[in-house]
CSV table of C-alpha atoms in Angstrom, one decimal:
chain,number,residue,atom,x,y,z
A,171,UNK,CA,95.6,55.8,104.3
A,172,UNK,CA,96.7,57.6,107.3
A,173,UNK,CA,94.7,56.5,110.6
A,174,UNK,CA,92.3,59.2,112.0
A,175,UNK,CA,93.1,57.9,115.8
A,176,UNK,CA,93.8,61.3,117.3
A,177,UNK,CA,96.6,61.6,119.8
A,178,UNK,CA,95.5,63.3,123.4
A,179,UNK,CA,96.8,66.3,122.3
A,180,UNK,CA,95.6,66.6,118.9
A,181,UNK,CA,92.6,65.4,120.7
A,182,UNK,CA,92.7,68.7,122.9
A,183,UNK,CA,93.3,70.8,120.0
A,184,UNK,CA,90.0,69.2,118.2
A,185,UNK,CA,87.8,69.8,120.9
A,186,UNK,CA,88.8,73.6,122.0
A,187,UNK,CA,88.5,74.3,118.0
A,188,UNK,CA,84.9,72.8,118.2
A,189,UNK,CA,84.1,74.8,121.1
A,190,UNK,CA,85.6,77.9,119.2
A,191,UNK,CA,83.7,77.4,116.2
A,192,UNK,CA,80.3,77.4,117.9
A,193,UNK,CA,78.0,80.2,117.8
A,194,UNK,CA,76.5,82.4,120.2
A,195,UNK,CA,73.8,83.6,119.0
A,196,UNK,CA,70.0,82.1,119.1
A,197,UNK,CA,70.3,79.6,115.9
A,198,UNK,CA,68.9,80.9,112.6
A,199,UNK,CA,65.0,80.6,112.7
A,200,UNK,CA,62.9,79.0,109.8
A,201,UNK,CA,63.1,81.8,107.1
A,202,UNK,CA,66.2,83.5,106.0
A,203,UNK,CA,67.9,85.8,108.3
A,204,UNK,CA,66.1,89.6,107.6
A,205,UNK,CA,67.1,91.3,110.7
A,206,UNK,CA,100.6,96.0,98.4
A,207,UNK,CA,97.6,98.0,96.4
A,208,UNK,CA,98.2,97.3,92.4
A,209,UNK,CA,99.8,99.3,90.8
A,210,UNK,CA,102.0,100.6,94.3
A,211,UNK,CA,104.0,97.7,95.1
A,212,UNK,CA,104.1,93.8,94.3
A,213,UNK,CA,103.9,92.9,98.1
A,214,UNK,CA,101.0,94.7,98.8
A,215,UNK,CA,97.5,94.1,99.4
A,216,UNK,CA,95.3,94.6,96.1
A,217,UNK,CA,92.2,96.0,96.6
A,218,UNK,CA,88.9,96.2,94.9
A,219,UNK,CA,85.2,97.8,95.9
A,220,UNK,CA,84.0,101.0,96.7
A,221,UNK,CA,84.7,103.4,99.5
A,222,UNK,CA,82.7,103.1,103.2
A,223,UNK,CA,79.8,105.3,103.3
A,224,UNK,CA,79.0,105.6,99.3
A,225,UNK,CA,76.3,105.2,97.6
A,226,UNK,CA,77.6,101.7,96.4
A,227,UNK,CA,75.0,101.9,93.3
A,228,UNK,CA,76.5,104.7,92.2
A,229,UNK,CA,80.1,103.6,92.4
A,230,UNK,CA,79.1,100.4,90.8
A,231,UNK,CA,77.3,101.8,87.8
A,232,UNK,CA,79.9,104.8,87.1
A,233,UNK,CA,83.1,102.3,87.4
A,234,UNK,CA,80.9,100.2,84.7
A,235,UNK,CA,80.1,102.9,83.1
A,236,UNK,CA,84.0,103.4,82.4
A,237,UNK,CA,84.0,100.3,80.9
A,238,UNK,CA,81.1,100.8,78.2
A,239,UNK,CA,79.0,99.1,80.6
A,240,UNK,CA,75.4,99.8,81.7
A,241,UNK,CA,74.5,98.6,85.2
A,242,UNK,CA,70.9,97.3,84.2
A,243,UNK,CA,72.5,95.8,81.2
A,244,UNK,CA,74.5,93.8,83.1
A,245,UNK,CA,72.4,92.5,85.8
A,246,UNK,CA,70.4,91.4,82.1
A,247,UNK,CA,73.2,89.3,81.9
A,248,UNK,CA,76.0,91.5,80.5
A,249,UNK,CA,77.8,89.8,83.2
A,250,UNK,CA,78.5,86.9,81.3
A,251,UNK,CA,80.3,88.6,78.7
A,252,UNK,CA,83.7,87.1,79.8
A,253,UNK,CA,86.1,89.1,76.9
A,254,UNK,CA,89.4,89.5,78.1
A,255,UNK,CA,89.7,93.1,77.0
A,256,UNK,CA,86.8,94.1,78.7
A,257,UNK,CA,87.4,91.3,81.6
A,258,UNK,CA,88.1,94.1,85.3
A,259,UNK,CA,90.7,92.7,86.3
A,260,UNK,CA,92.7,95.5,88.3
A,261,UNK,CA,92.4,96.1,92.3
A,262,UNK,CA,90.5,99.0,92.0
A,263,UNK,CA,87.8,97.4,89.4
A,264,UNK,CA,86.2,95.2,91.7
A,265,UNK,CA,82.4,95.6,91.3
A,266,UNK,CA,79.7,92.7,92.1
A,267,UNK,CA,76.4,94.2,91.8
A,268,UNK,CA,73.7,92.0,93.8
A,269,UNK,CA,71.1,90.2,91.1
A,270,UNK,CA,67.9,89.0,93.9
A,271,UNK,CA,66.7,85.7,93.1
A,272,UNK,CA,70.5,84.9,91.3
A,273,UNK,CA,71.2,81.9,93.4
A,274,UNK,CA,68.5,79.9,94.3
A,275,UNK,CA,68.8,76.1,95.4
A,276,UNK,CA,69.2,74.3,91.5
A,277,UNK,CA,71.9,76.9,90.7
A,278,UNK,CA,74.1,76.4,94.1
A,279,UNK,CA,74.0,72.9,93.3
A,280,UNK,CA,75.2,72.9,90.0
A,281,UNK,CA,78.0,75.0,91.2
A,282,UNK,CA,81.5,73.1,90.6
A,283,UNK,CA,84.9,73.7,92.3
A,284,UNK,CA,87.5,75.7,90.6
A,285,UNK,CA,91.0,73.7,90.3
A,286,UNK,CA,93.1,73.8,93.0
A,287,UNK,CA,95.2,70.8,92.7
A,288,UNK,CA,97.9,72.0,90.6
A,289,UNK,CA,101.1,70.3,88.9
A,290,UNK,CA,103.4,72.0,91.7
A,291,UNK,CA,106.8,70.4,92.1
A,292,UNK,CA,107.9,70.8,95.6
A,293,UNK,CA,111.5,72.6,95.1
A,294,UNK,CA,114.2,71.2,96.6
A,295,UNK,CA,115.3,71.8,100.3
A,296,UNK,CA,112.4,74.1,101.3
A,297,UNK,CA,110.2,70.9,101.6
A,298,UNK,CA,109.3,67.9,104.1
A,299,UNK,CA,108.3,65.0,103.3
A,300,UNK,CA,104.6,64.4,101.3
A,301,UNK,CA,102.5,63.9,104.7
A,302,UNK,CA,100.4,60.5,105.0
A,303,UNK,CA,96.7,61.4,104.4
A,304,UNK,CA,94.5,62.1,106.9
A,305,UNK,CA,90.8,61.1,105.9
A,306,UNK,CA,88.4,64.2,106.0
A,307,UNK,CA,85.2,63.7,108.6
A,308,UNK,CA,82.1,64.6,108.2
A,309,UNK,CA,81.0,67.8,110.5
A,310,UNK,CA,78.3,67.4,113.1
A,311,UNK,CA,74.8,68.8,112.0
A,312,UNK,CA,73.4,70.8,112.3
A,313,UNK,CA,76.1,73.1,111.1
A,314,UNK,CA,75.0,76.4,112.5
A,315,UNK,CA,75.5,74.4,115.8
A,316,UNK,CA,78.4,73.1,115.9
A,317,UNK,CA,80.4,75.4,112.8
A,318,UNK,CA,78.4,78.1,112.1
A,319,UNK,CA,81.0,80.8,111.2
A,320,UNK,CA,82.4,78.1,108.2
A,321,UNK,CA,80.0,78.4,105.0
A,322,UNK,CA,80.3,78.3,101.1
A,323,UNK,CA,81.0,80.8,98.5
A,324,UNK,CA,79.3,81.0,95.4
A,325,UNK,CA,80.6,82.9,92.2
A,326,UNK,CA,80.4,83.6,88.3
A,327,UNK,CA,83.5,82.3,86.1
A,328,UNK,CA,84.1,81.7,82.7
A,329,UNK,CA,84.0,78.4,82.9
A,330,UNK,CA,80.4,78.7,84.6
A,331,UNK,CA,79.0,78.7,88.4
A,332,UNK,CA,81.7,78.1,91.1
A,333,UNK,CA,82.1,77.0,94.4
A,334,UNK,CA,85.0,77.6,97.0
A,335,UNK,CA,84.8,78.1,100.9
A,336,UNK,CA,85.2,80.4,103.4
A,337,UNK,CA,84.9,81.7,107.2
A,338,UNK,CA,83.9,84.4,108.7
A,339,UNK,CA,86.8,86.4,110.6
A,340,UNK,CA,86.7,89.3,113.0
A,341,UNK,CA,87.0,93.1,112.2
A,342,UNK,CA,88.9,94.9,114.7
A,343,UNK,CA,87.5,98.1,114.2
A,344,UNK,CA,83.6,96.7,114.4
A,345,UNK,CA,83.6,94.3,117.1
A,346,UNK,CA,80.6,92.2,117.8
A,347,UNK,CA,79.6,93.4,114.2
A,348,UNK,CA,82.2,91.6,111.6
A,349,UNK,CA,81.0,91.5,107.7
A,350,UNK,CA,84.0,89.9,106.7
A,351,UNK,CA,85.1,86.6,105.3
A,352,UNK,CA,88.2,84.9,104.5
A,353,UNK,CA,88.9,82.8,101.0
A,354,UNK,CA,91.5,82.2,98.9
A,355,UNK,CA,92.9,84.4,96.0
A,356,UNK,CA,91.8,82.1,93.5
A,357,UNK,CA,87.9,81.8,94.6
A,358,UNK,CA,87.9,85.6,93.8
A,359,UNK,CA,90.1,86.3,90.9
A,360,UNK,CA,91.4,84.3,88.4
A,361,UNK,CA,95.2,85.9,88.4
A,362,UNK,CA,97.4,85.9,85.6
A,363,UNK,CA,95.0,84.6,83.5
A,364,UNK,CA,92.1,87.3,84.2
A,365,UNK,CA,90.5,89.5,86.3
A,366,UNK,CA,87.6,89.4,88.8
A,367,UNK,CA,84.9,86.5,89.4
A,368,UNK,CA,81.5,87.9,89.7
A,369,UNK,CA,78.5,87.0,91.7
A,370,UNK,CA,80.0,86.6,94.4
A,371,UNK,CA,77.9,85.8,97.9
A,372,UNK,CA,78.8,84.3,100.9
A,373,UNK,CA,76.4,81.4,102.6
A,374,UNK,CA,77.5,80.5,106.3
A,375,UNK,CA,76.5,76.7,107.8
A,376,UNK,CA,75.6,75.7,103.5
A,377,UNK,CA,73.2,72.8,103.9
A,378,UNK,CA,72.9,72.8,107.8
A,379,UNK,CA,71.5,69.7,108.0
A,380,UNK,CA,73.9,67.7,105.9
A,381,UNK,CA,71.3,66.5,103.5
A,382,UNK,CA,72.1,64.4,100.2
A,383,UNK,CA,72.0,66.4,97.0
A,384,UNK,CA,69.0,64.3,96.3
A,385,UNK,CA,67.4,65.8,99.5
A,386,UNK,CA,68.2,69.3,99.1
A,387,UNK,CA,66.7,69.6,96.2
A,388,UNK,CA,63.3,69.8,98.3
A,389,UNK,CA,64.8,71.2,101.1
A,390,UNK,CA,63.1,74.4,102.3
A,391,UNK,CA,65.1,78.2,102.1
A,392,UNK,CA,66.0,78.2,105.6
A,393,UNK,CA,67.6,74.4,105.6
A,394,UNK,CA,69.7,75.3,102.2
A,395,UNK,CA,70.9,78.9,103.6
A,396,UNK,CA,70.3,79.3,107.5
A,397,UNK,CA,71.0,82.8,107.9
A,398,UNK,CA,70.3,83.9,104.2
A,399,UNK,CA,73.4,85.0,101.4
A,400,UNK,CA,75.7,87.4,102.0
A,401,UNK,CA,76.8,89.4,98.5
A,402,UNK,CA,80.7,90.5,98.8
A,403,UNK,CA,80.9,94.4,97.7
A,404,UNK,CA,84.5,94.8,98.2
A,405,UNK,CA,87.1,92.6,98.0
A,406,UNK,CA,91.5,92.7,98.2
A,407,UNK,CA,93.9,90.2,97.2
A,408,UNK,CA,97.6,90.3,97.3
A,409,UNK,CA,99.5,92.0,94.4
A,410,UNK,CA,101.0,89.1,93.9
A,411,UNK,CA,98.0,87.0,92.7
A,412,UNK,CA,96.9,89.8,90.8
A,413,UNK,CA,99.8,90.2,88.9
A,414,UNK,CA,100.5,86.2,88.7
A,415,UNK,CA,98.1,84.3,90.5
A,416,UNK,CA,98.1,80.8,89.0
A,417,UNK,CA,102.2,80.1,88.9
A,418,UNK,CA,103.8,78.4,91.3
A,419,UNK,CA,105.4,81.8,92.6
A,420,UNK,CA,102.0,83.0,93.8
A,421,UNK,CA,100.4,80.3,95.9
A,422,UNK,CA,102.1,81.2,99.0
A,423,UNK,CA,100.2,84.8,98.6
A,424,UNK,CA,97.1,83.5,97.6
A,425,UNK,CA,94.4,84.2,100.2
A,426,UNK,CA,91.9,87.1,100.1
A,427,UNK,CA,89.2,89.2,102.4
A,428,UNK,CA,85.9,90.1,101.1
A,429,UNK,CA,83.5,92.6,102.9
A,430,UNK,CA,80.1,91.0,102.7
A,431,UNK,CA,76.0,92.8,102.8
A,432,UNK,CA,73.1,90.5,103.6
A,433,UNK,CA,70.7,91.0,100.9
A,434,UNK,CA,67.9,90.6,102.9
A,435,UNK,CA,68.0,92.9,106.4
A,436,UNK,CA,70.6,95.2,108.2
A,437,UNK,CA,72.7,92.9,111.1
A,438,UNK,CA,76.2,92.3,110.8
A,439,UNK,CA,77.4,89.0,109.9
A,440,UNK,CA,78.7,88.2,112.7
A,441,UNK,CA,75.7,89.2,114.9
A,442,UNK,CA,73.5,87.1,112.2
A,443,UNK,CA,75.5,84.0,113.0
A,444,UNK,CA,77.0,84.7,116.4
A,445,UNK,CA,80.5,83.9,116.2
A,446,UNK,CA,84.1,85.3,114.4
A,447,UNK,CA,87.3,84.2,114.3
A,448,UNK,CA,90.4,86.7,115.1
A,449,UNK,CA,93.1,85.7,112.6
A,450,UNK,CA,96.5,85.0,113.3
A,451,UNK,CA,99.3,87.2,111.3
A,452,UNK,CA,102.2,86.2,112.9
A,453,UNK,CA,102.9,83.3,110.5
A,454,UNK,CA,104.6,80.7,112.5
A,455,UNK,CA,106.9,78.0,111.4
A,456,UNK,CA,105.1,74.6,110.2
A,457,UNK,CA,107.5,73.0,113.0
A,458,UNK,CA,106.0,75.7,115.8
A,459,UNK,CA,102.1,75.6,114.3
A,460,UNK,CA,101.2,72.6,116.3
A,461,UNK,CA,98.1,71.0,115.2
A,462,UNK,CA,96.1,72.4,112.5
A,463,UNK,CA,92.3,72.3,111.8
A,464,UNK,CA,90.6,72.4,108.0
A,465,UNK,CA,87.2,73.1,107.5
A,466,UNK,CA,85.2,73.8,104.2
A,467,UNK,CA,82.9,71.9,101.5
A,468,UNK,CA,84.7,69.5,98.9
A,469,UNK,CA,83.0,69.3,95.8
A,470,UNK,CA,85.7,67.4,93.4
A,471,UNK,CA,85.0,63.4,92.9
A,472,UNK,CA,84.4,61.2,95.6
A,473,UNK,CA,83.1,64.2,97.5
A,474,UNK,CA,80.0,66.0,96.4
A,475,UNK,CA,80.0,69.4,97.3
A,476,UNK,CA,77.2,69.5,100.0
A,477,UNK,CA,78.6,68.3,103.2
A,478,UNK,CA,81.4,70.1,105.3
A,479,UNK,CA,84.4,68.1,106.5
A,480,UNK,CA,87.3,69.0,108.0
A,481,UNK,CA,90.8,67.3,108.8
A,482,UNK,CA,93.0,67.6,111.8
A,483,UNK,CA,97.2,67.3,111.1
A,484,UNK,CA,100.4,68.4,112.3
A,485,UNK,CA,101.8,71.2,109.8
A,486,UNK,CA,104.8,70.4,107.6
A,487,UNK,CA,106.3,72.5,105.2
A,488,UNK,CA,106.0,73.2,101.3
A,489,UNK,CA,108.4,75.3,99.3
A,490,UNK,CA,106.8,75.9,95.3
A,491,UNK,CA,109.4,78.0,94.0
A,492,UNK,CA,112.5,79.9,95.0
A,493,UNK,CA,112.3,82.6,96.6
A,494,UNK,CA,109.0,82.8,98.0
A,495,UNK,CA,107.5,81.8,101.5
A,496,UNK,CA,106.9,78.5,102.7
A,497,UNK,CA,103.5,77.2,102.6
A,498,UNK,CA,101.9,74.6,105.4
A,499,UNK,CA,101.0,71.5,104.2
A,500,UNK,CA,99.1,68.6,106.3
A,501,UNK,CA,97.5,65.4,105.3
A,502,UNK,CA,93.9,65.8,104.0
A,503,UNK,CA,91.9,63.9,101.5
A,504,UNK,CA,89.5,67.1,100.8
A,505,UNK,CA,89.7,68.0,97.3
A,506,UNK,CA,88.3,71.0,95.2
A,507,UNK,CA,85.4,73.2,96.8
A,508,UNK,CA,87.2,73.2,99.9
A,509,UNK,CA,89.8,76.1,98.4
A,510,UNK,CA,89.5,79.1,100.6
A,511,UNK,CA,88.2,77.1,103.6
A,512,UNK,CA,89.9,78.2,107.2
A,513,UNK,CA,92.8,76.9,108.8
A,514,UNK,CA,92.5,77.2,112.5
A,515,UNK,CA,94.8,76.6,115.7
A,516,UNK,CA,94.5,77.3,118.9
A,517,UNK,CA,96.7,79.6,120.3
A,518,UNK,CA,99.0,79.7,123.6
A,519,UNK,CA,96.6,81.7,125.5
A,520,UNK,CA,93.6,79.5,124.3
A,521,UNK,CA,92.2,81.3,122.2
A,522,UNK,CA,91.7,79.7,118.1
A,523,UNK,CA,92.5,81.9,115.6
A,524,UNK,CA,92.3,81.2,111.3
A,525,UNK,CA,96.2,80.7,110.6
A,526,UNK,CA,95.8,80.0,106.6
A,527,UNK,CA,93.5,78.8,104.1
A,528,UNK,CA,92.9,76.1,101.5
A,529,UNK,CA,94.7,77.1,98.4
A,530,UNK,CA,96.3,73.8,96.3
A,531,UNK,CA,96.8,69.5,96.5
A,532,UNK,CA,98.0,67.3,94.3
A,533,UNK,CA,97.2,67.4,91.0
A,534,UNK,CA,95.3,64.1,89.7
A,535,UNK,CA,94.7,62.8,93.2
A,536,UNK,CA,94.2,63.8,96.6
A,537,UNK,CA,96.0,63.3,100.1
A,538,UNK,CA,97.3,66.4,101.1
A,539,UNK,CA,96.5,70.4,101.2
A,540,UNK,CA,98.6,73.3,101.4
A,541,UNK,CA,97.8,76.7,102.1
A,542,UNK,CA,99.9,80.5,102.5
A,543,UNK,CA,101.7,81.7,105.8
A,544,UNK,CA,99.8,84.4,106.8
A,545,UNK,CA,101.9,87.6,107.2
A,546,UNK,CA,102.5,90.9,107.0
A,547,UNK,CA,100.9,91.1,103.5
A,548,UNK,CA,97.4,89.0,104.6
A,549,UNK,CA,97.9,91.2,107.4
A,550,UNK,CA,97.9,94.8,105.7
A,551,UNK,CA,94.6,93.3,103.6
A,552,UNK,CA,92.9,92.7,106.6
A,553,UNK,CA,93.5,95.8,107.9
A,554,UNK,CA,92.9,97.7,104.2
A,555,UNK,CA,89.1,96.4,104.4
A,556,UNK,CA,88.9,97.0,108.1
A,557,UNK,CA,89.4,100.5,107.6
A,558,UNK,CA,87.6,101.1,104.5
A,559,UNK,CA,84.8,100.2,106.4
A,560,UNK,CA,85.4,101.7,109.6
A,561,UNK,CA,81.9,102.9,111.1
């Protein structure tokens, strides 16, 4: 295994990305916080959700309706009807109407992680070297200290309650007042194989004390979910995971923004927790990347699920088919549950910005991640839920 001895400089890089990841607001108090589109073209963002300023109930219910479905029959638990005709799968189709009470402690923790590591041959000449693995540490607690803005998400799949991460990223058009998170493609829609996940909420600083699954099953509201759950009612994913998310030709696009609603209270996210990441679009080379941060919740064997790590490695690079971008790859031993988690490095002018997410390791194993350059396209989703919900 690959020693965790950190360089000076990687040293550097570790402690501004602490610093960056800390919150400013007053920490979360004892109860739960209160207070290329589809079907345009392939490279584009894909969108799903309803427009800014709505009556979301009424969007929700009539785009069900379209489908044969009744809103109050499906928070009865139509929901889990999972046929693929009748499976929303499009970008505009996108509807997760909040159930209260859905995803109390027993359920989070029998969420599992979806599967990441994928049988992904490296193609030839786009790829360095596998990197040695760098063993994931622990994260400080209490979370909402000392990484509040990384957290869990929490969704509905056919193959039953699912896990991924996630981070909460800034909105340029609502500054101080972000309700946006970062993921991966995969922890939102299943791709070629089907259409959206449902149930989807967002919980920042999961298990902010770091407690033992044995633990947390008496822990109080406030220690399980500091700031309270966060439902996603929009969401966009590239056209290119849409369309064929799940092949070897879509990882390097699979990453995805959801827009989030606390479903208790009125504050932003980002006022909630106090801090945001700015995300960095202008997709440098592995070679020019310099040291790279992972953060997020692995839940695949010998990790459990309930305690955030994070890994700190030099980029490299990895090619998975022809003609597609080059993804970064480092050395990390998190496995599945950490998919969607945030990618940070600090930038020349100091600042630390998310440069990619978790999206796919080795299949039967771990050792390694590899997550999307973040470009044009990761850009144009960004700014497609920035705008729709322009205030």
């Amino acid at each position: 295994m690959r020693s965790i001895r950190l360089l000076p400089a990687v040293t550097g890089v570790a402690a501004a990305l602490a610093i960056a990841l800390t919150a400013t607001a007053c920490g979360p108090t004892e109860t739960p916080a209160s207070d290329k589109p589809a079907g345009k073209t392939a490279a584009g963002p894909s969108e799903g959700g309803s427009d800014a300023g709505s009556d979301l109930t009424k969007d929700i219910a009539g785009k069900l309706k379209k489908h044969g479905v009744d809103l109050d029959e499906w928070k009865k638990g139509e929901w889990k009807n999972w046929d693929r005709d009748t499976w929303l799968r499009e970008a505009e189709d996108f509807v997760n109407p909040v159930i209260d009470g859905l995803w109390d402690t027993e359920r989070m923790q029998s969420a599992k992680s979806p599967d990441p590591t994928v049988e992904t041959q490296a193609t030839s000449g786009g790829s360095d070297p596998v990197p040695r693995p760098v063993t994931a540490q622990r994260e400080k607690t209490p979370y909402h200290r000392y990484a509040a803005p990384v957290g869990k998400i929490f969704f509905d799949a056919p193959e039953g309650h699912m896990v991924c991460s996630g981070t909460i990223v800034k909105d340029p058009r609502r500054p101080g007042k972000s309700n946006l998170v970062w993921t991966a493609g995969h922890c939102v829609h299943a791709g070629k194989k089907g259409g959206w996940y449902r149930n989807i909420t967002f919980v920042p600083a999961f298990n902010d004390l770091g407690k033992s699954p044995a633990a947390l099953r008496n822990a109080q509201p406030h220690e399980v979910y500091p700031y309270g759950q966060y439902w996603a009612d929009w969401a966009v994913t590239s056209g290119e995971w849409i369309q064929s998310g799940g092949t070897n030709q879509a990882w390097p696009y699979d990453y995805a923004v959801l827009h989030v609603q606390p479903q208790q209270g009125r504050k932003s996210l980002e006022e909630t927790v106090g801090v945001a990441l700015p995300v960095d679009f202008s997709a440098p080379a592995p070679s020019q990347a310099g040291t790279i941060g992972a953060w997020g919740y692995p839940a695949a064997p010998p990790y459990n699920g309930m305690i955030m790590h994070k890994c700190l490695d030099r980029a490299t690079r990895l090619s998975t088919a022809p003609a597609t971008p080059t993804m970064y790859r480092i050395g990390c031993t998190m496995t599945g549950g950490s998919s969607g988690g945030g990618w940070f490095r600090a930038l020349p002018n100091g600042t630390t910005a998310l440069v990619s997410n978790t999206s796919i390791g080795p299949a039967g194993r771990n050792g390694w991640l590899a997550g999307p350059q973040l470009g044009r396209g990761a850009k144009a989703a960004h700014e497609m839920v920035s705008k729709k919900f322009a205030r």
